[in-house]
Amino acid sequence: MLNKRKTYVTQLFNALFIGALLLTGSATQAAACEDASTVSVHCGNAPSAAVDDQGRLWVAFVQDKHVYVSHSDDYGSQYSTPVKVNPVAEDAEFNGENRPKILVDNNEVYVSWTKKTSPRFTGEIRFSRSVDGGATFSEPRTINDDGLFTGHRFESLYQTESGLLYMTWIDKRDLEASIEAGDDYSGAAVYYAVSRDGGATFSENYRVANHSCECCRIAIAPRGPDNIAIMWRQIFGVTTRDHAIAVLTPEGEMTEMHRASYDEWQINACPHHGPTMIQGDNSDDYHMAWFSNGDAHQGIYYGRFSFADQQPHDVYQVDGGAGAGHPYLASKDGTLFLVWKGFNGMQTDVQLITSDDEGRNWSTPQVLASTVEGSDHPLIVESDSESDNELYLSWKTEESGYVFTPIRKQVTGEFSD
Amino acid sequence: MIKSSVIKQIPNTLLSVIVSCWLVASASAQEDNFLPFTNDSFAKIKADFAGQEFLVGLWSVDCPPCLVELDMMGELLKANPDLPFVLISTDPLEERVEASEFLEDFELAGRESWMFADSFTERLRYTIDPNWFGELPRSYFFDANHEMQSHSGIMTRELLESWFSRALN
């Protein structure tokens, strides 16, 4: 439980320092980006980031129908000239749930995105890599192998400890087949592919499950050295859009699938609110956070799924206020960090809570950053180099451009005198 | 201490530049009848319907279930052309061409129609309903006293008949 001193210092800290972040209110980065020729992390859309073993920050973003990659050697003060990933312009999706992804492994940089294609709600899963430290990128390839102009969207990219690359996405090929056969089919399906050679080639596509929700990002976490666990919004019964968790192998098998949340959200609609998930200290435990507006749960929730009993535990309402959304989880040195976005009628706040006991108890929320203009979903990026052991808030706002700011340094401020 | 080096780099330019960008974008293609939905638009819609009942349908080009609803509403309005129905697309006004194609397909292009015209979408949503999380489709019925009822997901004929307290054609 949180002690009183900690609460007081948190409040004091917020009063002193959050004001500093709000001082940017009169300036706006978006205006500086008016010149269309300015390509930068601050002017681009829907950035994702990763920090490599050397402490170099890498950012992928979309601008003017191109995915770009830029890097920074000083944690976001200065950035390299962005490198174009797709040489030919294409409609790379850029929104909170559908952003380019970036992973870095030594000298290799992996980038994925969804290319919007012309029939409505359709797209292709795209991948490109650099084997020369981000100087050049391979010609983008389409990973979905059905050759259909249907929905292949909301891709996620993950690299296991053993170096396997997994790509998961929402796929409508089975919906198309059902329509042709004259059958009803609710939602879409989840598919994936695996690369064993650092993205040089990918396996065939494997189906995980039918009847997923159509428009939410998929969360991925490790399950042993080669397998992954994924969490996504799934349609249970006819209309219940709660969450499922499954274990996938590189051979294309789904070894387990369970219901992960019991929110009872009976809705035939697009929430555009995907979950977040990381593995716990106990390898059978998975920390999850998600959004629901169901009969049982409304707002942002935390829960810890255990593969030991296949149930969620310590389910906790993080924020029931309207405007709450888009949670993101990370952990560092035994502490869990959960950020999410809230709106109070005037401004958008990125809030943070922490837990030192694997999600059984949580701190009171503190505001990490705010804006009075439009903003992207907040993300957390881990830095685990020899010189830097930190978690960073990765957040794009129109007011401030791309913000990459340490989280733990702010939280440890709670305990400083 | 917070490292705010990124924030210190921000040039001191004005919000009005963004606003002018919106205006330029909206002036470029005027084939449709979309109105720019800003912070005071919902109050204006309510004022326009003072003392009258009306229905609001929120939708997006990026929402497959919204298509089902637009299809249903297109059919329903053909049989009940006097039904007071206002459409609001949560897509940015720059996507008006695509949005317009949707409405033409469902014969809704002649209806009163708005599109989000401010990238601070959280605030726009708040002006409509502070209790709406952003899921789509989303609909609101206001009776003659402007008592509000809301619904998430695809509307049904039954729901509309109960809201309007009458049978529909």
XYZ file of C-alpha atoms in Angstrom, chain A residues 44-363:
320
model
C 5.630 12.879 -38.555
C 2.662 10.826 -37.431
C 2.114 7.908 -35.049
C 5.746 7.307 -34.016
C 7.029 4.116 -32.399
C 10.422 3.859 -30.747
C 13.061 1.433 -29.516
C 16.386 1.901 -27.732
C 19.201 -0.431 -28.806
C 21.909 -2.050 -26.683
C 24.210 0.903 -27.264
C 21.651 3.373 -25.916
C 20.708 4.737 -29.330
C 17.057 5.770 -29.685
C 15.328 4.729 -32.920
C 12.021 6.200 -34.047
C 9.774 5.106 -36.924
C 7.009 7.432 -38.090
C 4.808 8.173 -41.099
C 4.912 11.368 -43.103
C 3.503 12.036 -46.578
C 2.946 8.384 -47.485
C 6.396 7.273 -46.382
C 7.620 5.450 -43.316
C 10.802 7.082 -42.004
C 13.387 6.014 -39.458
C 15.465 8.488 -37.482
C 17.803 7.923 -34.538
C 19.142 9.916 -31.638
C 22.305 9.447 -29.573
C 21.193 11.751 -26.790
C 17.750 10.315 -25.930
C 15.755 12.622 -28.101
C 17.480 16.019 -27.989
C 18.788 15.745 -31.529
C 17.805 13.384 -34.316
C 19.538 12.112 -37.436
C 18.202 13.008 -40.867
C 15.257 10.625 -41.370
C 15.819 7.716 -43.771
C 12.960 6.757 -46.098
C 11.928 3.115 -45.640
C 9.491 2.724 -48.554
C 10.996 4.381 -51.644
C 7.642 4.422 -53.475
C 4.888 6.377 -51.728
C 2.136 4.213 -50.268
C -0.727 4.798 -47.854
C 0.970 3.714 -44.627
C -1.622 3.842 -41.865
C -0.926 6.201 -39.023
C -3.283 6.309 -36.101
C -3.139 5.346 -32.469
C -3.993 1.689 -33.036
C -2.254 1.346 -36.402
C 1.263 2.738 -36.343
C 4.600 1.652 -37.844
C 6.626 -0.613 -35.529
C 10.388 -0.661 -35.081
C 12.778 -3.165 -33.487
C 16.565 -3.047 -33.420
C 18.912 -6.017 -33.051
C 22.583 -5.039 -33.246
C 23.091 -3.691 -36.759
C 19.678 -4.742 -38.009
C 16.572 -2.537 -37.918
C 13.148 -4.099 -38.507
C 10.152 -1.991 -39.519
C 6.553 -3.034 -40.126
C 3.398 -1.146 -40.999
C -0.045 -1.523 -42.524
C -0.540 -0.253 -46.056
C -4.052 0.948 -46.709
C -5.365 -0.353 -50.046
C -8.294 0.873 -52.056
C -11.366 -1.221 -51.190
C -12.724 -0.040 -47.851
C -11.112 -1.394 -44.675
C -8.502 -3.308 -46.637
C -4.768 -3.320 -46.252
C -1.536 -5.239 -46.504
C 1.006 -6.109 -43.843
C 4.349 -4.627 -44.848
C 7.886 -5.318 -43.653
C 11.295 -3.896 -44.406
C 14.668 -4.244 -42.724
C 18.040 -2.607 -42.674
C 21.173 -4.705 -42.262
C 23.502 -1.705 -42.261
C 22.484 0.077 -39.089
C 19.593 2.002 -40.588
C 21.516 3.540 -43.501
C 19.400 1.766 -46.132
C 16.262 -0.375 -46.068
C 15.213 -3.372 -48.137
C 12.349 -3.081 -50.586
C 9.144 -3.433 -48.539
C 7.478 -6.847 -48.732
C 3.899 -7.918 -48.155
C 3.700 -10.550 -45.425
C 0.073 -11.641 -45.804
C 0.185 -14.471 -48.354
C -3.437 -14.796 -49.499
C -3.200 -12.336 -52.372
C -6.650 -10.996 -51.484
C -7.725 -7.397 -51.409
C -9.220 -7.727 -47.983
C -8.469 -6.539 -44.470
C -4.944 -7.247 -43.234
C -4.353 -4.553 -40.663
C -3.308 -3.694 -37.114
C -0.003 -5.536 -37.305
C 2.286 -6.060 -34.311
C 5.972 -7.010 -34.462
C 7.937 -8.833 -31.769
C 11.384 -10.411 -31.440
C 11.940 -13.282 -29.027
C 15.000 -13.796 -26.853
C 16.116 -16.435 -29.341
C 15.898 -13.951 -32.215
C 12.683 -15.113 -33.912
C 10.563 -12.354 -35.416
C 6.797 -12.687 -35.027
C 4.284 -10.605 -36.920
C 0.607 -10.794 -35.871
C -2.339 -8.983 -37.435
C -6.114 -8.780 -37.900
C -7.153 -10.591 -41.082
C -10.450 -10.774 -42.988
C -9.751 -13.610 -45.453
C -12.070 -15.961 -43.525
C -14.778 -13.315 -43.453
C -14.489 -13.027 -47.253
C -14.726 -16.797 -47.646
C -17.809 -16.924 -45.427
C -19.519 -14.157 -47.343
C -18.864 -16.018 -50.601
C -20.286 -19.178 -49.068
C -23.345 -17.233 -47.930
C -22.547 -17.689 -44.230
C -22.527 -15.185 -41.415
C -19.174 -14.361 -39.876
C -18.743 -11.956 -36.997
C -15.604 -9.845 -36.730
C -12.297 -10.843 -38.311
C -9.497 -13.317 -37.525
C -6.018 -13.125 -36.009
C -3.140 -14.403 -38.163
C 0.623 -14.505 -37.765
C 3.891 -15.302 -39.514
C 7.391 -16.017 -38.195
C 10.871 -15.248 -39.477
C 13.801 -17.386 -38.373
C 16.399 -15.389 -40.298
C 15.997 -11.837 -39.058
C 13.305 -10.902 -41.523
C 15.040 -12.173 -44.685
C 12.106 -14.547 -45.134
C 8.823 -15.192 -43.340
C 6.850 -18.400 -42.877
C 3.454 -18.971 -44.407
C 0.553 -17.299 -42.578
C -0.985 -19.150 -39.644
C -4.475 -18.563 -38.263
C -4.761 -18.041 -34.512
C -8.495 -17.615 -34.059
C -11.661 -16.658 -35.872
C -13.974 -13.869 -34.691
C -11.627 -11.257 -33.351
C -12.687 -7.654 -33.051
C -11.801 -5.742 -36.247
C -10.031 -2.656 -35.075
C -7.794 -3.047 -32.035
C -4.043 -3.477 -31.706
C -2.682 -6.870 -30.561
C -0.359 -7.094 -27.526
C 2.616 -9.497 -27.584
C 4.817 -10.804 -24.743
C 7.360 -13.653 -24.540
C 6.407 -17.185 -23.539
C 9.705 -19.030 -23.212
C 12.640 -18.387 -25.551
C 10.801 -19.165 -28.815
C 7.064 -18.833 -28.199
C 4.924 -15.777 -27.672
C 1.742 -14.989 -25.772
C -0.678 -12.610 -27.471
C -3.692 -10.739 -26.129
C -6.418 -9.279 -28.290
C -10.056 -8.228 -28.277
C -12.098 -11.272 -29.244
C -15.800 -11.748 -29.879
C -17.209 -14.279 -27.410
C -20.653 -15.588 -28.228
C -22.400 -13.277 -30.660
C -21.526 -9.789 -29.492
C -19.347 -9.896 -26.354
C -16.119 -8.052 -27.179
C -13.801 -8.976 -24.295
C -10.200 -10.261 -24.458
C -8.468 -13.515 -25.234
C -4.920 -14.725 -24.607
C -3.142 -17.422 -26.602
C 0.285 -19.015 -26.907
C 1.832 -19.286 -30.389
C 4.795 -21.347 -31.536
C 7.160 -20.704 -34.451
C 5.795 -23.862 -36.095
C 2.410 -22.220 -36.509
C 0.623 -23.924 -33.642
C -1.604 -22.279 -31.091
C -1.016 -24.358 -27.975
C -3.409 -22.568 -25.610
C -6.223 -20.051 -25.861
C -8.199 -18.682 -22.917
C -10.540 -15.871 -22.099
C -8.487 -13.148 -20.406
C -11.093 -10.555 -19.423
C -14.702 -10.793 -18.279
C -16.048 -7.320 -18.953
C -19.268 -8.384 -20.685
C -19.088 -5.676 -23.313
C -22.029 -6.504 -25.570
C -21.419 -4.276 -28.504
C -21.389 -4.392 -32.262
C -19.028 -1.495 -32.703
C -15.408 -0.515 -33.146
C -13.804 0.372 -29.840
C -10.396 1.254 -31.402
C -8.906 0.423 -27.995
C -6.371 -2.399 -27.998
C -4.795 -3.994 -24.908
C -1.240 -4.000 -23.533
C 0.526 -6.976 -21.922
C 3.920 -7.907 -20.436
C 5.222 -11.034 -18.732
C 5.421 -11.055 -14.917
C 8.241 -12.098 -12.579
C 6.564 -15.483 -12.369
C 6.784 -16.706 -15.947
C 3.185 -17.998 -15.845
C 1.859 -14.544 -14.986
C 1.007 -11.872 -17.544
C 0.217 -8.291 -16.606
C -2.544 -6.914 -18.767
C -4.280 -3.565 -19.102
C -7.216 -2.850 -21.342
C -10.248 -0.720 -21.942
C -13.859 -1.811 -21.716
C -17.270 -0.243 -21.465
C -19.030 -3.472 -20.601
C -21.715 -4.370 -18.084
C -19.105 -5.596 -15.597
C -16.237 -3.170 -16.197
C -16.130 0.394 -17.496
C -12.887 2.229 -18.117
C -9.231 1.233 -17.947
C -8.511 -2.017 -16.110
C -5.487 -3.920 -14.925
C -5.451 -7.700 -14.425
C -2.829 -10.408 -14.084
C -3.564 -13.498 -16.135
C -2.104 -16.741 -14.820
C -1.500 -19.659 -17.155
C -1.429 -21.827 -13.996
C -5.191 -21.490 -13.468
C -6.131 -19.693 -16.699
C -7.818 -16.856 -14.851
C -7.289 -13.113 -14.448
C -6.347 -11.988 -10.929
C -6.362 -8.716 -8.980
C -8.544 -7.081 -11.609
C -8.419 -3.380 -10.781
C -10.168 -0.334 -12.170
C -7.349 2.045 -13.062
C -9.554 4.874 -14.315
C -13.315 4.811 -14.735
C -13.546 8.382 -15.945
C -14.829 9.063 -19.425
C -12.011 10.010 -21.706
C -9.728 7.405 -20.122
C -8.053 5.210 -22.703
C -5.046 3.585 -24.318
C -3.092 2.035 -21.445
C 0.524 0.878 -21.833
C 2.483 -1.364 -19.455
C 6.189 -1.827 -18.763
C 8.311 -3.129 -15.914
C 11.765 -2.331 -14.598
C 13.675 -3.819 -11.672
C 10.576 -5.339 -10.099
C 8.295 -2.315 -10.478
C 5.330 -2.201 -12.852
C 4.581 1.034 -14.693
C 1.196 1.693 -16.259
C 0.493 4.849 -18.270
C -2.732 5.875 -19.940
C -4.464 8.902 -21.356
C -7.256 10.866 -19.739
C -9.179 13.998 -20.643
C -10.685 16.287 -18.017
C -12.664 18.611 -20.257
C -9.770 21.010 -20.747
C -6.590 19.029 -21.270
C -5.293 15.572 -21.969
C -3.107 14.082 -19.231
C -0.801 11.091 -19.497
C -1.111 9.492 -16.090
C 1.129 6.958 -14.377
C 0.635 4.423 -11.623
C 3.239 1.985 -10.325
C 3.160 -1.287 -8.420
C 5.996 -2.844 -6.439
C 4.171 -6.126 -5.764
C 3.272 -7.504 -9.184
C 0.042 -5.576 -9.528
C -1.570 -6.390 -6.183
C -1.400 -2.765 -5.019
C -0.946 0.407 -7.045
C 0.236 3.932 -6.300
